[in-house]
Coordinates of C-alpha atoms and ligand atoms in Angstrom, one line a residue:
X1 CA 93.2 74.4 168.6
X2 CA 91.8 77.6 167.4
X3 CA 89.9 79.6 169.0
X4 CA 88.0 81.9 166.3
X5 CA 85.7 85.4 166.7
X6 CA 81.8 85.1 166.6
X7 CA 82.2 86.9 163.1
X8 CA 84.3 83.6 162.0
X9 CA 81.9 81.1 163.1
X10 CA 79.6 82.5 161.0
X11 CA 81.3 82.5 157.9
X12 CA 82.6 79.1 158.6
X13 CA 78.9 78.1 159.2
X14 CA 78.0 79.7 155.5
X15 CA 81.5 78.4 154.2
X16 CA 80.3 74.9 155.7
X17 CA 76.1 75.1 154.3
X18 CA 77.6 76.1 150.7
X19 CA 80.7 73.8 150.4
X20 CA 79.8 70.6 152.3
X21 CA 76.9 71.3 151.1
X22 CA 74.6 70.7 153.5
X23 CA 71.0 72.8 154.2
X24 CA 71.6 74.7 157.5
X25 CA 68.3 73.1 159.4
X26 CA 70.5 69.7 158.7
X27 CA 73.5 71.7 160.4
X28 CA 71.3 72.6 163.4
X29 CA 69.8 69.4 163.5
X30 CA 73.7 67.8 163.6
X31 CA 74.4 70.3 166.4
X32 CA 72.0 69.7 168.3
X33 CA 72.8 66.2 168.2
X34 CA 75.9 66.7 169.0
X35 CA 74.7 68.3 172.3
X36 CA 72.3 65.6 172.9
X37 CA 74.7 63.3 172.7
X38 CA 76.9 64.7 175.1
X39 CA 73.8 65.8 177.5
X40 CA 72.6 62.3 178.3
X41 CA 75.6 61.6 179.9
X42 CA 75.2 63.6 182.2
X43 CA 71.3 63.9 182.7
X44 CA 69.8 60.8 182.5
X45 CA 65.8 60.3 181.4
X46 CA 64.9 60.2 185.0
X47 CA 65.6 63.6 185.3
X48 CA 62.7 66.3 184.5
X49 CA 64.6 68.8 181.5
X50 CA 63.1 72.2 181.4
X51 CA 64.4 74.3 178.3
X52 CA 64.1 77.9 178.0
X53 CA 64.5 79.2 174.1
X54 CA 64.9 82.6 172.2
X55 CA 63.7 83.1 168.6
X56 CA 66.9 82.8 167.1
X57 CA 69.3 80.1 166.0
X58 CA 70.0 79.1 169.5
X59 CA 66.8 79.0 170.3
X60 CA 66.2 76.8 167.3
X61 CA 69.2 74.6 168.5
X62 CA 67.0 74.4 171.7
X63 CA 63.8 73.1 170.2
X64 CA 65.3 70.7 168.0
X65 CA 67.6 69.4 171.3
X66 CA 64.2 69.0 172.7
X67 CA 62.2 67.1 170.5
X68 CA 65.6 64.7 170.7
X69 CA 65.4 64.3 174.1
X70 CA 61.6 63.6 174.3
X71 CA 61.9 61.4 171.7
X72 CA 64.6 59.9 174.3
X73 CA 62.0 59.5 176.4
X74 CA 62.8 62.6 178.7
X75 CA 59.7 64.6 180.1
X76 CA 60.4 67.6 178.7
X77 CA 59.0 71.1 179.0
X78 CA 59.3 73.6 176.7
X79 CA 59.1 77.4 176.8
X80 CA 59.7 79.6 174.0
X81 CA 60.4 83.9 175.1
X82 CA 59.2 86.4 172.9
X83 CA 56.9 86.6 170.0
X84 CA 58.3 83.4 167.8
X85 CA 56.0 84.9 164.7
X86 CA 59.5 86.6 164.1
X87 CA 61.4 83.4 164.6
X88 CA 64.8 83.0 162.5
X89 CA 63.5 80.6 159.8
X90 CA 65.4 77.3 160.9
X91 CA 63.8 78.2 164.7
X92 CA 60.3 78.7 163.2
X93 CA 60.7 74.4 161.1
X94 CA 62.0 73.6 164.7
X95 CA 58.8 74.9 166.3
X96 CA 57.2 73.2 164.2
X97 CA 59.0 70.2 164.1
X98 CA 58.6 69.6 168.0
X99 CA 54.7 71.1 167.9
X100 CA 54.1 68.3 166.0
X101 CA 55.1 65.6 169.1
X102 CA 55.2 67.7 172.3
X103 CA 53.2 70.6 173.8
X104 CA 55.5 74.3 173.4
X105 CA 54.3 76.9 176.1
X106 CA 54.9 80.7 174.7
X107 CA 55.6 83.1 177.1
X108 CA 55.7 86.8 176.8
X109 CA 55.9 89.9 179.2
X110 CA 53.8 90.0 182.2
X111 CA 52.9 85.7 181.3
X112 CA 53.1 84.1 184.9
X113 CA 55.7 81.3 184.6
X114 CA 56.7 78.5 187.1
X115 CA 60.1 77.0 187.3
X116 CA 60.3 73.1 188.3
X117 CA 60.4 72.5 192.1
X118 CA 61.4 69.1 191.5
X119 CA 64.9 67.8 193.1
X120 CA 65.8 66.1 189.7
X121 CA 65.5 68.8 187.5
X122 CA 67.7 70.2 185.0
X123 CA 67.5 73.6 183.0
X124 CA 68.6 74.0 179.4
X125 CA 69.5 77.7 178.2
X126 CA 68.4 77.9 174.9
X127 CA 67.6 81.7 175.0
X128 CA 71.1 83.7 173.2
X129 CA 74.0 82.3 171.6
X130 CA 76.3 83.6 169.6
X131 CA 73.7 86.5 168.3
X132 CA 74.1 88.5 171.5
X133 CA 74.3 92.0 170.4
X134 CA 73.4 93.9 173.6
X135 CA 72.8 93.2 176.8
X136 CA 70.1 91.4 178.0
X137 CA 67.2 93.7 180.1
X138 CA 63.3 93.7 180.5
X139 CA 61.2 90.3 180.8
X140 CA 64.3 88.4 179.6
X141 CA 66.7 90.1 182.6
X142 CA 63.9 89.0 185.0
X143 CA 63.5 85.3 183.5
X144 CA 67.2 84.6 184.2
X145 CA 68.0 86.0 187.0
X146 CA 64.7 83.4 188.5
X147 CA 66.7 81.0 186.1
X148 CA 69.4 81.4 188.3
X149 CA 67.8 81.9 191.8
X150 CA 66.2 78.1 191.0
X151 CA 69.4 75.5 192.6
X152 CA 69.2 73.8 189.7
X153 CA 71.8 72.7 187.0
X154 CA 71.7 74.5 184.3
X155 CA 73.0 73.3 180.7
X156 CA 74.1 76.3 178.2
X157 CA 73.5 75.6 174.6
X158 CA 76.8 76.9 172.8
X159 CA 77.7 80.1 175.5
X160 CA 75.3 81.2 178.4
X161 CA 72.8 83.8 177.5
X162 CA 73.6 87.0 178.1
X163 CA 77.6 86.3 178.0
X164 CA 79.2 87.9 175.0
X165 CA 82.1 85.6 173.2
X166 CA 84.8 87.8 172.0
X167 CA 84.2 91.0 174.5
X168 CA 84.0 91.9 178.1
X169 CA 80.3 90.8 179.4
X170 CA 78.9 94.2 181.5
X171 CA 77.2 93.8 184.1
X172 CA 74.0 92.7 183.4
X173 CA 71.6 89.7 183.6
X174 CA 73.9 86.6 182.2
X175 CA 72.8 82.5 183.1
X176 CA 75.1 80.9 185.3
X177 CA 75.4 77.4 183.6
X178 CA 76.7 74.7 185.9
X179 CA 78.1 73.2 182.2
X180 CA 78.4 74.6 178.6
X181 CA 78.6 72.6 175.9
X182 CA 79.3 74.8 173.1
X183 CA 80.3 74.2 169.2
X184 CA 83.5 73.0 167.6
X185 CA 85.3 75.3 169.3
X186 CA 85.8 77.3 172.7
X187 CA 84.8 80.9 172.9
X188 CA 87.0 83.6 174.0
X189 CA 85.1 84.3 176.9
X190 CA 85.5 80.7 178.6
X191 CA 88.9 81.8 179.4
X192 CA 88.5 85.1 181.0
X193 CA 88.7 84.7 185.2
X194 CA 85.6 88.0 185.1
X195 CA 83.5 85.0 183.3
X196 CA 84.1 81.7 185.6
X197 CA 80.0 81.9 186.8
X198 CA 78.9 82.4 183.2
X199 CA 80.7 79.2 181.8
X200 CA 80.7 77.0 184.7
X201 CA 82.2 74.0 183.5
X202 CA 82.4 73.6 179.3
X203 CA 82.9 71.2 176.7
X204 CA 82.9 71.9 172.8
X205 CA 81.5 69.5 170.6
X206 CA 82.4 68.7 167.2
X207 CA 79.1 69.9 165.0
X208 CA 81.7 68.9 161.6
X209 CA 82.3 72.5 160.3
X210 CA 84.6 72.3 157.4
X211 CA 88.1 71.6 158.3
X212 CA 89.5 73.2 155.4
X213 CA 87.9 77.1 156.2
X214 CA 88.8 76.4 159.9
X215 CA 92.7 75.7 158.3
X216 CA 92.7 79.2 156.8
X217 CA 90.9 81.0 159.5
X218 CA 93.2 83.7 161.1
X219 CA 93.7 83.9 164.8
X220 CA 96.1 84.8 167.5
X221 CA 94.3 82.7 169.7
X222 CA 94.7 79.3 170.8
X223 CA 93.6 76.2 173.2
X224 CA 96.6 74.1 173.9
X225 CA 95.2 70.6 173.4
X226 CA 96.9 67.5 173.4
X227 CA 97.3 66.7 170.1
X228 CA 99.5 69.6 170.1
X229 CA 102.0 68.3 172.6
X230 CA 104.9 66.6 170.8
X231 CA 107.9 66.0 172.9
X232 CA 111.4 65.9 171.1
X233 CA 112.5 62.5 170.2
X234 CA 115.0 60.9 172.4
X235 CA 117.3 58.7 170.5
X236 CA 118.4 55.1 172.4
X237 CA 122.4 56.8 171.6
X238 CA 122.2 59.4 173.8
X239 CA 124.2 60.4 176.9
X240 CA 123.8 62.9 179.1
X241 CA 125.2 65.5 177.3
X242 CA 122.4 64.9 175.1
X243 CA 119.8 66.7 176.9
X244 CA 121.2 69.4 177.8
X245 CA 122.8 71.2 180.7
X246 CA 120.7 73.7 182.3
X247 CA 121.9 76.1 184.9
X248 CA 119.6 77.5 188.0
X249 CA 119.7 80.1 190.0
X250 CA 117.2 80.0 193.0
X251 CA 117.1 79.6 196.8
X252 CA 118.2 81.9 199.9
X253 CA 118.7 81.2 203.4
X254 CA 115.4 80.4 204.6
X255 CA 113.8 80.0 200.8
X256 CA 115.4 76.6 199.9
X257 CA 112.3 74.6 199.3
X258 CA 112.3 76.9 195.7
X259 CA 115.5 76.0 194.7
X260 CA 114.7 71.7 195.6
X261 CA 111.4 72.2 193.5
X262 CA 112.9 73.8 190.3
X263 CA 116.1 71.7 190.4
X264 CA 114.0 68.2 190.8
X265 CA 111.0 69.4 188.7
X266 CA 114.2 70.1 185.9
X267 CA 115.9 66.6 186.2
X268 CA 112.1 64.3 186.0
X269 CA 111.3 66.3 182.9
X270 CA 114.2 64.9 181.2
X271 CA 117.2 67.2 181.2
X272 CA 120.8 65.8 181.1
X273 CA 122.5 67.7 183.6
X274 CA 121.9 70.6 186.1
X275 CA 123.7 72.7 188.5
X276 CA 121.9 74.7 190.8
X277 CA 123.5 78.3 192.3
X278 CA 123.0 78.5 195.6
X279 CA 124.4 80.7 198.7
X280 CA 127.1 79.1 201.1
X281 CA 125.0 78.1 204.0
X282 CA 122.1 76.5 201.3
X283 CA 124.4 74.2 199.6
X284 CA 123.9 71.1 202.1
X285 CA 120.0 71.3 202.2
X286 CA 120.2 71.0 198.4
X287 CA 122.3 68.4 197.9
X288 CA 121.3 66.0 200.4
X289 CA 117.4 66.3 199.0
X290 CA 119.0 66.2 195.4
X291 CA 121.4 63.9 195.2
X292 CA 121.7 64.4 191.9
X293 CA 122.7 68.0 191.3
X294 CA 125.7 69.8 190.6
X295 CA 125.8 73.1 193.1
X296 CA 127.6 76.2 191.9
X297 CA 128.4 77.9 195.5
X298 CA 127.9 81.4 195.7
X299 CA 130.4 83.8 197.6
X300 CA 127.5 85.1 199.9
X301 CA 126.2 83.1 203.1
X302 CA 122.3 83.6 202.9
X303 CA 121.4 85.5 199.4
X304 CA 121.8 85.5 195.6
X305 CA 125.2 88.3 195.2
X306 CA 126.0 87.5 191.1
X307 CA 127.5 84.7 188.9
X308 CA 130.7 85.4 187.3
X309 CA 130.7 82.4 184.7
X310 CA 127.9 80.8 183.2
X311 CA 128.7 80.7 179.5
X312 CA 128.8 76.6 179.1
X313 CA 125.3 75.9 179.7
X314 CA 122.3 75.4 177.4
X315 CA 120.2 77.4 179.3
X316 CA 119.2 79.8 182.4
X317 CA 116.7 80.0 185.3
X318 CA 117.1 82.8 187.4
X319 CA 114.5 84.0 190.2
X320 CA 112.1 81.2 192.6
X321 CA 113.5 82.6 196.1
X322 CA 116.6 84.4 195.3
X323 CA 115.6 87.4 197.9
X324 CA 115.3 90.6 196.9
X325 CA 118.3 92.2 198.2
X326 CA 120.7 92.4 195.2
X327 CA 119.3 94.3 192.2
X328 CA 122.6 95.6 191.4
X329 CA 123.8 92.1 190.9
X330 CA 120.3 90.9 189.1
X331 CA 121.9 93.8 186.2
X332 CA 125.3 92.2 186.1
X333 CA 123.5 88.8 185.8
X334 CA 121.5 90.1 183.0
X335 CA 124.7 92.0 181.2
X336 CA 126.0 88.6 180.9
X337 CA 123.1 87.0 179.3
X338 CA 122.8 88.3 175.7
X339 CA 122.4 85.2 173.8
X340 CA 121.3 82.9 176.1
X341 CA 118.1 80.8 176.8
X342 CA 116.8 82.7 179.7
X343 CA 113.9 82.1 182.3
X344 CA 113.0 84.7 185.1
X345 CA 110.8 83.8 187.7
X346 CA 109.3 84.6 190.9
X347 CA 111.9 87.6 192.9
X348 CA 113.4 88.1 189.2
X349 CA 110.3 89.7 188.2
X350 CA 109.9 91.4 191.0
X351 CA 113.3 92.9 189.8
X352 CA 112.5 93.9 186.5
X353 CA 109.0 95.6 187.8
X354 CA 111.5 97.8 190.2
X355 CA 113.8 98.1 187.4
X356 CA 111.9 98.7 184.2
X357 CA 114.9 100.1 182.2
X358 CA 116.5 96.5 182.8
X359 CA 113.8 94.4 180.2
X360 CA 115.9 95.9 177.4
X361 CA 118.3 93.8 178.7
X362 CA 116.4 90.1 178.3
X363 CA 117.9 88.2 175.3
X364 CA 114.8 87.7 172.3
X365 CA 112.3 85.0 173.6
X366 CA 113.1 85.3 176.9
X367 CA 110.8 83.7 179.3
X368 CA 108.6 85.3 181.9
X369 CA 106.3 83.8 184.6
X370 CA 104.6 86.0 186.6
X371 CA 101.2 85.5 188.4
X372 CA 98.7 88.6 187.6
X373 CA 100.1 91.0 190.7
X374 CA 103.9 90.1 189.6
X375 CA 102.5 91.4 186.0
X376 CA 100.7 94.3 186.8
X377 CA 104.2 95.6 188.6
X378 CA 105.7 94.8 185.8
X379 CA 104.0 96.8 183.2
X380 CA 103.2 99.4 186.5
X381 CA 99.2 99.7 186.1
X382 CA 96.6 97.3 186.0
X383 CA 93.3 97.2 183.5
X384 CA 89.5 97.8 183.7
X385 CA 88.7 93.9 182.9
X386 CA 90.6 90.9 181.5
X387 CA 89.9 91.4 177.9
X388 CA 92.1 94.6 178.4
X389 CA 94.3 92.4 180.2
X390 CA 94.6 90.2 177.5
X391 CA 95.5 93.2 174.9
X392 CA 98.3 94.3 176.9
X393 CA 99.7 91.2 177.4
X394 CA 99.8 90.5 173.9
X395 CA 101.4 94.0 173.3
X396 CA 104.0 93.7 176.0
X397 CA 105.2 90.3 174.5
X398 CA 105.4 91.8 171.0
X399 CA 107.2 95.1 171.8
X400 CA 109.5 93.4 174.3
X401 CA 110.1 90.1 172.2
X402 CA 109.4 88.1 175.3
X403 CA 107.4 85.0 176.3
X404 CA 105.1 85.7 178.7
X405 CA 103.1 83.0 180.6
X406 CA 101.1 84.2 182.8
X407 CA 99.9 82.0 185.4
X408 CA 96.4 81.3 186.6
X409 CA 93.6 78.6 185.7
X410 CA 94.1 78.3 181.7
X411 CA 97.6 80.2 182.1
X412 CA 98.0 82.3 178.7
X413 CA 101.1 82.4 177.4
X414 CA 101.7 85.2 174.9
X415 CA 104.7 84.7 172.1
X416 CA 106.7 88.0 170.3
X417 CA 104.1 87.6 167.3
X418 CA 101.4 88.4 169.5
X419 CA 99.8 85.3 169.5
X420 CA 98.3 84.1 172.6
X421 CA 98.0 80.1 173.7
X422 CA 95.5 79.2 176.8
X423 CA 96.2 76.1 178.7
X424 CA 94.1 73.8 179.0
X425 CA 95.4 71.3 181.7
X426 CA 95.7 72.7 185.6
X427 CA 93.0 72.3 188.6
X428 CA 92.8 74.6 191.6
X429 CA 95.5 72.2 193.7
X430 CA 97.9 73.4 192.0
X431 CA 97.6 77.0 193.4
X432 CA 99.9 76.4 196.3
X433 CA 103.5 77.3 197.0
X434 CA 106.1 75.9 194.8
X435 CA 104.3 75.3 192.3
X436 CA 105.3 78.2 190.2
X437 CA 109.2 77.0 191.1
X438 CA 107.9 73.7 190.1
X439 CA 106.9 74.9 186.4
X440 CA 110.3 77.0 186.0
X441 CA 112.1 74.1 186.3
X442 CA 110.0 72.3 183.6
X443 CA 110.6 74.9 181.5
X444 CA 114.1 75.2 182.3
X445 CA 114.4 71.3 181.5
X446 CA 112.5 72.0 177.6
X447 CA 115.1 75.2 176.7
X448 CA 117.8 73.0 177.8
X449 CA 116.9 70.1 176.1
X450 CA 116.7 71.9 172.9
X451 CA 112.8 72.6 172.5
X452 CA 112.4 76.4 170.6
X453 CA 111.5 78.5 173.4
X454 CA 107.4 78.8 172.7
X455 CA 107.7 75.2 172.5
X456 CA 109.4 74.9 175.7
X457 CA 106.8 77.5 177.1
X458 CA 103.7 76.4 175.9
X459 CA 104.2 72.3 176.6
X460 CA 106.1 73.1 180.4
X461 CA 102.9 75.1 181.3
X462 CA 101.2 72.0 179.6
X463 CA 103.0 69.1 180.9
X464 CA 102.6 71.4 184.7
X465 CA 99.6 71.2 184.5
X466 CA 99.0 67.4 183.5
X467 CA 101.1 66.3 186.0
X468 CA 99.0 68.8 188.7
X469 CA 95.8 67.1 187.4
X470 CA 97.4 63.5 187.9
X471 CA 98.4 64.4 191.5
X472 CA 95.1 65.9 192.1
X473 CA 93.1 62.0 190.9
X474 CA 96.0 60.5 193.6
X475 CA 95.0 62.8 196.7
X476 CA 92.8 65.4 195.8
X477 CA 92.9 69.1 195.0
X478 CA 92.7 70.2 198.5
X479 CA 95.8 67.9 199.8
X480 CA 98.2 68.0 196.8
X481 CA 101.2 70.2 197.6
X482 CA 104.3 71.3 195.1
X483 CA 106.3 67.5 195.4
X484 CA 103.2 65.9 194.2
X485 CA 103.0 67.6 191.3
X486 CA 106.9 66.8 190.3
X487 CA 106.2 63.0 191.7
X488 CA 103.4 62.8 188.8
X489 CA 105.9 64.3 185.9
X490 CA 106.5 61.4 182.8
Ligands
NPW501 N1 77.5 79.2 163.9 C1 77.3 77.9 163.7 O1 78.2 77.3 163.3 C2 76.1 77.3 164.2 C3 75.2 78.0 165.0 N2 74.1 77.5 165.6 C4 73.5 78.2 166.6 O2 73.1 79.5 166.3 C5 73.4 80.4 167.3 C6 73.5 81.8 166.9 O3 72.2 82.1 166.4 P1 71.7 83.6 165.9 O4 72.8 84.2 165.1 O5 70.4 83.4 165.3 O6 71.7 84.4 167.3 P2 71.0 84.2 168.7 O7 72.0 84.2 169.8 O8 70.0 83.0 168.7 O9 70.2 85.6 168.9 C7 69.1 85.8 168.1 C8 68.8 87.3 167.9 O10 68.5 87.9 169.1 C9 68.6 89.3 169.0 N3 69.3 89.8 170.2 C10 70.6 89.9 170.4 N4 70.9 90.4 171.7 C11 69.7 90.6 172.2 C12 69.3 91.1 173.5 N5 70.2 91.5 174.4 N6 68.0 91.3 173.8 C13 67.1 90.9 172.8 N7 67.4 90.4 171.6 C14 68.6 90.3 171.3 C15 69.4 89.6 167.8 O11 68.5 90.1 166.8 P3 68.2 91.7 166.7 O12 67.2 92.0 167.8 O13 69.5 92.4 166.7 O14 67.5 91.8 165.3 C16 69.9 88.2 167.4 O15 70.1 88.0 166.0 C17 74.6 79.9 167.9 O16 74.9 80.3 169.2 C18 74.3 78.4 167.9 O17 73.6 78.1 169.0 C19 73.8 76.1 165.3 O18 72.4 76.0 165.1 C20 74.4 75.6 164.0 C21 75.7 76.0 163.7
K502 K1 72.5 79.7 175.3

């Protein structure tokens, strides 16, 4: 799914009044439906809905949703900020509309408001939308931050007010919506770790903007959705050989548990074969908890010291707990890689961070899966806020020709044509050890199998995170550890 600029939306919105054609009022009146609907499942009538709108199209979006919801038999109350004579003109019919069936209280500076005491309450933030041009100060700073001091839920009409879609937000008065339900299609913002209190939890809703404009929109961002998982056919005449034979390096004496994850996690998400590198002393703790593995034995007792021969395999995972002893070796490893399918994880990335003169050595589309720190040592400085974050890590993948996934609640994996996919499966469970070895090995399974690596990329970090959201409905978020997560792989 796309995810398109505030400047995009609103040509898609003319594109959409002009070509459908429909008369934007009718538009707002189909969005705010389309909120509606999805509000009452949440809120029933037996809770007391306060809205809060601005004078502009969200606003208008505000008043229409309530005149819906009164007519839904909600007891609604209504507030409209700032001087509505200078009301867009779809917010002015709105205000009129809902005049005409249900009292509108005006409030300007200085007005003395009240904000519901009532337990069952819930707030709708109607104020800003996509219009935000500056941020938010004066009488309208001081509404929402009492807006937010309140307890109560609050319900975001298209983005939280004072949150800016396709830029970093400063700091300055912004709603904290426990829920925003926002149109067609997420906003840049929602995926930004600086925003988590301004989006709460969020939902777009289809408001039917023309599917033809949205087809030629340009982006280089995306939501990774479902209907953009297809896995590669597997036909009822295939062996083993089939799917692949992927080869692993991971583990030291002491670090096992990373090279059991990444081997098992490999095998349930479909590979043929797999053999696992391991040091001397490691070999029997692997095989006896993965029966099915084939174990390449290195020459050293306790750490990763090189592979001399891995030319027959389909693809390479080098990194979840090798140690950090042998760099020398990591260069040899990656001297002997130029055409492969290559993963690097974990202590591997640690590597090239120490090493930067050694990325010119990863084979095109490599794969890279570093949390945030592993990145920032591996492009040695950090950024002001993660909009900046996002810019370099679109420019590292390009000028490196790498795949970069990099990990974290809707992990972003960048491609080489700068294009940037957000994940959209994952819940906070899944931070906890081995799970990162858990989702090289998925990955590792994918490039073995066949998959193009972006594929392989983009669906392992899906399919991760799936499987983390399944394990999380069995136990719980808190409980679930690494295994569950490879137990709940299909
Ligand atoms: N696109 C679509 O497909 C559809 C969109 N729809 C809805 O329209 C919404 C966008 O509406 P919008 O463009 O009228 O902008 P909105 O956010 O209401 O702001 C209004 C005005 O406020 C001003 N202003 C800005 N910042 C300010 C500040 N800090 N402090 C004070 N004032 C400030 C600024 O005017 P200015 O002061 O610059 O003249 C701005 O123009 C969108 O979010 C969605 O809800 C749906 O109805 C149908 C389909
Ligand atoms: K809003």
């Amino acid at each position: 799914m796309k995810i398109l600029s505030t400047y995009q939306t609103r040509d898609l919105d003319e594109y959409t009044i002009k070509n459908e054609p429909i008369p934007s009022i009718d538009l707002m009146e189909r969005a705010a439906q389309a909120f509606v609907n999805s509000f009452v499942l949440k809120y029933d009538n037996t809770f007391k809905t306060v809205i809060f709108c601005g004078i502009g199209n969200n606003g208008g979006d505000g008043l229409a949703v309530a005149r819906k919801l009164h007519q839904l038999g909600y007891d609604v109350q209504t507030y409209v900020l700032g001087n509505s004579t200078n009301g867009s003109i779809d917010f002015l019919e709105n205000l009129k509309r809902l005049q005409n069936q249900s009292e509108v209280i005006k409030l300007s500076e200085n007005d003395e408001f009240h904000l519901p005491k009532k337990e069952k309450s819930v707030i709708i933030d109607a104020i800003f939308g996509s219009g935000l041009n500056r941020p938010i100060d004066g009488f309208l700073a001081i509404v929402i931050l009492k807006i937010n001091q309140t307890g109560l839920p609050i319900v975001s009409i298209d983005i939280a007010s004072g949150l800016f879609s396709d830029t970093h937000s400063p700091q300055s008065a912004v709603i904290q919506p426990t829920y925003t339900i926002t149109f067609q299609y997420p906003k840049l913002a929602f995926f930004q770790p600086e925003n988590e209190k301004s989006v709460g939890s969020w939902e777009a809703v289809d408001i039917g903007l023309s599917q033809d404009s949205i087809r030629e929109a340009k982006t280089k961002y995306y939501y990774t959705s479902s209907a953009e998982i297809r896995p590669l056919a597997r036909s009822s005449f295939s062996h083993k050989g089939t799917f692949g034979h992927a080869f692993l390096v991971a583990g030291s004496y002491g670090m096992m548990g990373a090279a059991v994850l990444a081997t098992k996690a490999c095998l349930r998400s479909g590979v043929g074969k797999i053999t696992t590198h391991v040091p001397k002393k490691c070999v029997d703790i692997l095989q006896i908890s993965v029966p099915e593995v084939i174990v390449d034995i290195s020459h050293n007792d306790y750490h990763f010291d090189g592979i001399w021969n891995f030319t027959k395999y389909d693809a390479v995972a080098m990194g979840p707990g090798i140690g950090l002893e042998n760099i020398d070796k990591f260069e040899e490893f990656l001297k002997k890689t130029p055409n492969k399918k290559l993963i690097i994880d974990a202590d591997g990335i640690t590597f090239l961070g120490q090493r930067p003169e050694l990325l010119k050595l990863l084979p095109k589309n490599t794969i890279l899966t570093p949390h945030p720190k592993e990145f920032k040592s591996l492009i040695g400085r950090g950024w002001e806020n993660d909009f900046e974050k996002l810019e370099i890590l679109s420019e590292f993948a390009v000028s490196k020709k790498i795949i970069i996934c990099l990990k974290g609640k809707n992990t972003a994996v960048a491609l080489p044509n700068g294009e940037i996919h957000f994940n959209s499966t994952g819940n906070s469970g899944m931070a906890t050890a081995g799970s990162g070895d858990v989702l090289t090995g998925i990955i590792l399974s994918f490039l073995a199998q066949g998959y193009p690596p972006e594929q392989a990329a983009i669906q392992g970090v899906y399919e991760h995170g799936l499987a983390g959201d399944q394990a999380a409905k069995n136990r719980s978020e808190r409980s679930m550890i690494a295994s569950d997560i490879i137990e709940n792989l299909r």
